[in-house]
Amino acid sequence: MEIEEEFISGFCRTCNGGTTVCCEYAVEGDKRTLTFMDCAHDRCVNLAACEIYKQAHELER
């Protein structure tokens, strides 16, 4: 298994400003799965409307 990092910049409603989020993806064969975001997205009240979260999942395969 290999780990890849992607940095995604965008507007964070919780922080009320621009931010850059580091995302880690586990790569096994042709499959790429999001395993970590350094923005505490799992506790975020704005997760449903988060464009950074959506973009992070679009980078999965």
PDB file of N, CA and C in Angstrom:
ATOM      1  N   MET A   1       0.840  -1.179   0.000  1.00  0.00           N
ATOM      2  CA  MET A   1       0.000   0.000   0.000  1.00  0.00           C
ATOM      3  C   MET A   1       0.888   1.246   0.000  1.00  0.00           C
ATOM      4  N   GLU A   2       0.490   2.213  -0.772  1.00  0.00           N
ATOM      5  CA  GLU A   2       1.212   3.477  -0.892  1.00  0.00           C
ATOM      6  C   GLU A   2       0.306   4.605  -0.384  1.00  0.00           C
ATOM      7  N   ILE A   3       0.909   5.647   0.170  1.00  0.00           N
ATOM      8  CA  ILE A   3       0.164   6.815   0.645  1.00  0.00           C
ATOM      9  C   ILE A   3       0.531   8.008  -0.228  1.00  0.00           C
ATOM     10  N   GLU A   4      -0.495   8.718  -0.714  1.00  0.00           N
ATOM     11  CA  GLU A   4      -0.290   9.941  -1.493  1.00  0.00           C
ATOM     12  C   GLU A   4      -0.927  11.106  -0.764  1.00  0.00           C
ATOM     13  N   GLU A   5      -0.309  12.282  -0.880  1.00  0.00           N
ATOM     14  CA  GLU A   5      -0.859  13.491  -0.273  1.00  0.00           C
ATOM     15  C   GLU A   5      -1.313  14.464  -1.349  1.00  0.00           C
ATOM     16  N   GLU A   6      -2.401  15.140  -1.074  1.00  0.00           N
ATOM     17  CA  GLU A   6      -2.905  16.215  -1.932  1.00  0.00           C
ATOM     18  C   GLU A   6      -3.223  17.396  -1.023  1.00  0.00           C
ATOM     19  N   PHE A   7      -2.939  18.598  -1.483  1.00  0.00           N
ATOM     20  CA  PHE A   7      -3.279  19.804  -0.742  1.00  0.00           C
ATOM     21  C   PHE A   7      -4.381  20.524  -1.497  1.00  0.00           C
ATOM     22  N   ILE A   8      -5.493  20.776  -0.800  1.00  0.00           N
ATOM     23  CA  ILE A   8      -6.652  21.407  -1.415  1.00  0.00           C
ATOM     24  C   ILE A   8      -6.892  22.741  -0.726  1.00  0.00           C
ATOM     25  N   SER A   9      -6.980  23.803  -1.507  1.00  0.00           N
ATOM     26  CA  SER A   9      -7.247  25.136  -0.972  1.00  0.00           C
ATOM     27  C   SER A   9      -8.672  25.532  -1.291  1.00  0.00           C
ATOM     28  N   GLY A  10      -9.298  26.239  -0.359  1.00  0.00           N
ATOM     29  CA  GLY A  10     -10.657  26.695  -0.574  1.00  0.00           C
ATOM     30  C   GLY A  10     -11.168  27.468   0.617  1.00  0.00           C
ATOM     31  N   PHE A  11     -12.444  27.830   0.562  1.00  0.00           N
ATOM     32  CA  PHE A  11     -13.070  28.589   1.640  1.00  0.00           C
ATOM     33  C   PHE A  11     -13.669  27.634   2.662  1.00  0.00           C
ATOM     34  N   CYS A  12     -13.365  27.895   3.927  1.00  0.00           N
ATOM     35  CA  CYS A  12     -13.902  27.102   5.032  1.00  0.00           C
ATOM     36  C   CYS A  12     -14.931  27.950   5.773  1.00  0.00           C
ATOM     37  N   ARG A  13     -16.179  27.482   5.798  1.00  0.00           N
ATOM     38  CA  ARG A  13     -17.234  28.215   6.508  1.00  0.00           C
ATOM     39  C   ARG A  13     -16.999  28.226   8.012  1.00  0.00           C
ATOM     40  N   THR A  14     -16.479  27.139   8.542  1.00  0.00           N
ATOM     41  CA  THR A  14     -16.238  27.051   9.979  1.00  0.00           C
ATOM     42  C   THR A  14     -15.163  28.054  10.410  1.00  0.00           C
ATOM     43  N   CYS A  15     -14.091  28.146   9.633  1.00  0.00           N
ATOM     44  CA  CYS A  15     -13.009  29.092   9.933  1.00  0.00           C
ATOM     45  C   CYS A  15     -13.329  30.497   9.425  1.00  0.00           C
ATOM     46  N   ASN A  16     -14.343  30.591   8.559  1.00  0.00           N
ATOM     47  CA  ASN A  16     -14.736  31.856   7.942  1.00  0.00           C
ATOM     48  C   ASN A  16     -13.582  32.501   7.183  1.00  0.00           C
ATOM     49  N   GLY A  17     -12.911  31.675   6.385  1.00  0.00           N
ATOM     50  CA  GLY A  17     -11.801  32.185   5.592  1.00  0.00           C
ATOM     51  C   GLY A  17     -11.193  31.106   4.731  1.00  0.00           C
ATOM     52  N   GLY A  18     -10.209  31.506   3.962  1.00  0.00           N
ATOM     53  CA  GLY A  18      -9.506  30.566   3.096  1.00  0.00           C
ATOM     54  C   GLY A  18      -8.584  29.674   3.907  1.00  0.00           C
ATOM     55  N   THR A  19      -8.458  28.436   3.477  1.00  0.00           N
ATOM     56  CA  THR A  19      -7.590  27.479   4.169  1.00  0.00           C
ATOM     57  C   THR A  19      -7.057  26.449   3.169  1.00  0.00           C
ATOM     58  N   THR A  20      -5.998  25.798   3.558  1.00  0.00           N
ATOM     59  CA  THR A  20      -5.443  24.691   2.784  1.00  0.00           C
ATOM     60  C   THR A  20      -5.501  23.444   3.650  1.00  0.00           C
ATOM     61  N   VAL A  21      -6.049  22.372   3.081  1.00  0.00           N
ATOM     62  CA  VAL A  21      -6.232  21.126   3.817  1.00  0.00           C
ATOM     63  C   VAL A  21      -5.354  20.050   3.192  1.00  0.00           C
ATOM     64  N   CYS A  22      -4.614  19.339   4.031  1.00  0.00           N
ATOM     65  CA  CYS A  22      -3.811  18.210   3.577  1.00  0.00           C
ATOM     66  C   CYS A  22      -4.681  16.958   3.623  1.00  0.00           C
ATOM     67  N   CYS A  23      -4.746  16.247   2.515  1.00  0.00           N
ATOM     68  CA  CYS A  23      -5.528  15.012   2.421  1.00  0.00           C
ATOM     69  C   CYS A  23      -4.577  13.857   2.107  1.00  0.00           C
ATOM     70  N   GLU A  24      -4.791  12.742   2.765  1.00  0.00           N
ATOM     71  CA  GLU A  24      -4.000  11.543   2.495  1.00  0.00           C
ATOM     72  C   GLU A  24      -4.882  10.479   1.869  1.00  0.00           C
ATOM     73  N   TYR A  25      -4.339   9.817   0.867  1.00  0.00           N
ATOM     74  CA  TYR A  25      -5.047   8.772   0.139  1.00  0.00           C
ATOM     75  C   TYR A  25      -4.222   7.495   0.189  1.00  0.00           C
ATOM     76  N   ALA A  26      -4.881   6.379   0.467  1.00  0.00           N
ATOM     77  CA  ALA A  26      -4.249   5.067   0.395  1.00  0.00           C
ATOM     78  C   ALA A  26      -4.446   4.548  -1.022  1.00  0.00           C
ATOM     79  N   VAL A  27      -3.360   4.100  -1.626  1.00  0.00           N
ATOM     80  CA  VAL A  27      -3.412   3.605  -2.998  1.00  0.00           C
ATOM     81  C   VAL A  27      -3.071   2.116  -2.992  1.00  0.00           C
ATOM     82  N   GLU A  28      -4.028   1.321  -3.475  1.00  0.00           N
ATOM     83  CA  GLU A  28      -3.823  -0.122  -3.626  1.00  0.00           C
ATOM     84  C   GLU A  28      -4.276  -0.496  -5.024  1.00  0.00           C
ATOM     85  N   GLY A  29      -3.323  -0.821  -5.880  1.00  0.00           N
ATOM     86  CA  GLY A  29      -3.656  -1.129  -7.276  1.00  0.00           C
ATOM     87  C   GLY A  29      -4.235   0.091  -7.954  1.00  0.00           C
ATOM     88  N   ASP A  30      -5.440  -0.038  -8.516  1.00  0.00           N
ATOM     89  CA  ASP A  30      -6.107   1.075  -9.189  1.00  0.00           C
ATOM     90  C   ASP A  30      -7.008   1.865  -8.256  1.00  0.00           C
ATOM     91  N   LYS A  31      -7.130   1.434  -7.010  1.00  0.00           N
ATOM     92  CA  LYS A  31      -8.050   2.077  -6.074  1.00  0.00           C
ATOM     93  C   LYS A  31      -7.324   3.112  -5.209  1.00  0.00           C
ATOM     94  N   ARG A  32      -7.901   4.297  -5.124  1.00  0.00           N
ATOM     95  CA  ARG A  32      -7.368   5.391  -4.311  1.00  0.00           C
ATOM     96  C   ARG A  32      -8.474   5.834  -3.355  1.00  0.00           C
ATOM     97  N   THR A  33      -8.211   5.712  -2.039  1.00  0.00           N
ATOM     98  CA  THR A  33      -9.232   5.975  -1.032  1.00  0.00           C
ATOM     99  C   THR A  33      -8.765   7.065  -0.074  1.00  0.00           C
ATOM    100  N   LEU A  34      -9.627   8.040   0.182  1.00  0.00           N
ATOM    101  CA  LEU A  34      -9.332   9.100   1.139  1.00  0.00           C
ATOM    102  C   LEU A  34      -9.285   8.506   2.541  1.00  0.00           C
ATOM    103  N   THR A  35      -8.168   8.703   3.260  1.00  0.00           N
ATOM    104  CA  THR A  35      -8.017   8.145   4.595  1.00  0.00           C
ATOM    105  C   THR A  35      -7.889   9.203   5.682  1.00  0.00           C
ATOM    106  N   PHE A  36      -7.512  10.439   5.316  1.00  0.00           N
ATOM    107  CA  PHE A  36      -7.282  11.463   6.332  1.00  0.00           C
ATOM    108  C   PHE A  36      -7.391  12.855   5.727  1.00  0.00           C
ATOM    109  N   MET A  37      -8.017  13.755   6.483  1.00  0.00           N
ATOM    110  CA  MET A  37      -8.030  15.192   6.166  1.00  0.00           C
ATOM    111  C   MET A  37      -7.654  15.913   7.459  1.00  0.00           C
ATOM    112  N   ASP A  38      -6.744  16.878   7.402  1.00  0.00           N
ATOM    113  CA  ASP A  38      -6.265  17.516   8.631  1.00  0.00           C
ATOM    114  C   ASP A  38      -7.129  18.689   9.108  1.00  0.00           C
ATOM    115  N   CYS A  39      -8.405  18.677   8.760  1.00  0.00           N
ATOM    116  CA  CYS A  39      -9.289  19.790   9.125  1.00  0.00           C
ATOM    117  C   CYS A  39     -10.389  19.380  10.102  1.00  0.00           C
ATOM    118  N   ALA A  40     -10.337  18.201  10.665  1.00  0.00           N
ATOM    119  CA  ALA A  40     -11.359  17.704  11.595  1.00  0.00           C
ATOM    120  C   ALA A  40     -12.740  17.677  10.941  1.00  0.00           C
ATOM    121  N   HIS A  41     -12.792  17.247   9.693  1.00  0.00           N
ATOM    122  CA  HIS A  41     -14.050  17.211   8.942  1.00  0.00           C
ATOM    123  C   HIS A  41     -15.108  16.321   9.592  1.00  0.00           C
ATOM    124  N   ASP A  42     -14.669  15.313  10.336  1.00  0.00           N
ATOM    125  CA  ASP A  42     -15.619  14.388  10.968  1.00  0.00           C
ATOM    126  C   ASP A  42     -16.430  15.040  12.097  1.00  0.00           C
ATOM    127  N   ARG A  43     -16.007  16.205  12.579  1.00  0.00           N
ATOM    128  CA  ARG A  43     -16.741  16.938  13.617  1.00  0.00           C
ATOM    129  C   ARG A  43     -17.282  18.272  13.116  1.00  0.00           C
ATOM    130  N   CYS A  44     -17.167  18.545  11.839  1.00  0.00           N
ATOM    131  CA  CYS A  44     -17.520  19.848  11.279  1.00  0.00           C
ATOM    132  C   CYS A  44     -19.034  19.995  11.086  1.00  0.00           C
ATOM    133  N   VAL A  45     -19.586  21.106  11.553  1.00  0.00           N
ATOM    134  CA  VAL A  45     -21.024  21.353  11.411  1.00  0.00           C
ATOM    135  C   VAL A  45     -21.399  21.749   9.980  1.00  0.00           C
ATOM    136  N   ASN A  46     -20.416  22.129   9.173  1.00  0.00           N
ATOM    137  CA  ASN A  46     -20.663  22.554   7.799  1.00  0.00           C
ATOM    138  C   ASN A  46     -20.257  21.495   6.766  1.00  0.00           C
ATOM    139  N   LEU A  47     -20.084  20.270   7.191  1.00  0.00           N
ATOM    140  CA  LEU A  47     -19.596  19.210   6.307  1.00  0.00           C
ATOM    141  C   LEU A  47     -20.481  19.013   5.076  1.00  0.00           C
ATOM    142  N   ALA A  48     -21.774  19.071   5.227  1.00  0.00           N
ATOM    143  CA  ALA A  48     -22.687  18.821   4.103  1.00  0.00           C
ATOM    144  C   ALA A  48     -22.514  19.838   2.980  1.00  0.00           C
ATOM    145  N   ALA A  49     -22.082  21.045   3.305  1.00  0.00           N
ATOM    146  CA  ALA A  49     -21.926  22.097   2.302  1.00  0.00           C
ATOM    147  C   ALA A  49     -20.461  22.380   1.977  1.00  0.00           C
ATOM    148  N   CYS A  50     -19.544  21.566   2.470  1.00  0.00           N
ATOM    149  CA  CYS A  50     -18.113  21.838   2.324  1.00  0.00           C
ATOM    150  C   CYS A  50     -17.598  21.488   0.925  1.00  0.00           C
ATOM    151  N   GLU A  51     -17.121  22.505   0.226  1.00  0.00           N
ATOM    152  CA  GLU A  51     -16.581  22.294  -1.119  1.00  0.00           C
ATOM    153  C   GLU A  51     -15.214  21.607  -1.071  1.00  0.00           C
ATOM    154  N   ILE A  52     -14.445  21.840  -0.025  1.00  0.00           N
ATOM    155  CA  ILE A  52     -13.142  21.184   0.117  1.00  0.00           C
ATOM    156  C   ILE A  52     -13.338  19.678   0.296  1.00  0.00           C
ATOM    157  N   TYR A  53     -14.295  19.294   1.124  1.00  0.00           N
ATOM    158  CA  TYR A  53     -14.602  17.877   1.354  1.00  0.00           C
ATOM    159  C   TYR A  53     -15.063  17.210   0.056  1.00  0.00           C
ATOM    160  N   LYS A  54     -15.920  17.894  -0.689  1.00  0.00           N
ATOM    161  CA  LYS A  54     -16.396  17.345  -1.969  1.00  0.00           C
ATOM    162  C   LYS A  54     -15.246  17.158  -2.941  1.00  0.00           C
ATOM    163  N   GLN A  55     -14.354  18.151  -3.018  1.00  0.00           N
ATOM    164  CA  GLN A  55     -13.227  18.057  -3.935  1.00  0.00           C
ATOM    165  C   GLN A  55     -12.279  16.925  -3.508  1.00  0.00           C
ATOM    166  N   ALA A  56     -12.099  16.748  -2.214  1.00  0.00           N
ATOM    167  CA  ALA A  56     -11.230  15.667  -1.721  1.00  0.00           C
ATOM    168  C   ALA A  56     -11.755  14.311  -2.161  1.00  0.00           C
ATOM    169  N   HIS A  57     -13.072  14.123  -2.117  1.00  0.00           N
ATOM    170  CA  HIS A  57     -13.655  12.845  -2.542  1.00  0.00           C
ATOM    171  C   HIS A  57     -13.663  12.686  -4.066  1.00  0.00           C
ATOM    172  N   GLU A  58     -13.659  13.775  -4.794  1.00  0.00           N
ATOM    173  CA  GLU A  58     -13.576  13.686  -6.258  1.00  0.00           C
ATOM    174  C   GLU A  58     -12.210  13.174  -6.709  1.00  0.00           C
ATOM    175  N   LEU A  59     -11.189  13.325  -5.865  1.00  0.00           N
ATOM    176  CA  LEU A  59      -9.846  12.857  -6.202  1.00  0.00           C
ATOM    177  C   LEU A  59      -9.643  11.372  -5.932  1.00  0.00           C
ATOM    178  N   GLU A  60     -10.662  10.715  -5.372  1.00  0.00           N
ATOM    179  CA  GLU A  60     -10.604   9.272  -5.180  1.00  0.00           C
ATOM    180  C   GLU A  60     -10.836   8.579  -6.526  1.00  0.00           C
ATOM    181  N   ARG A  61     -10.414   7.327  -6.614  1.00  0.00           N
ATOM    182  CA  ARG A  61     -10.657   6.525  -7.828  1.00  0.00           C
ATOM    183  C   ARG A  61     -11.387   5.264  -7.435  1.00  0.00           C
TER     184      ARG A  61
END
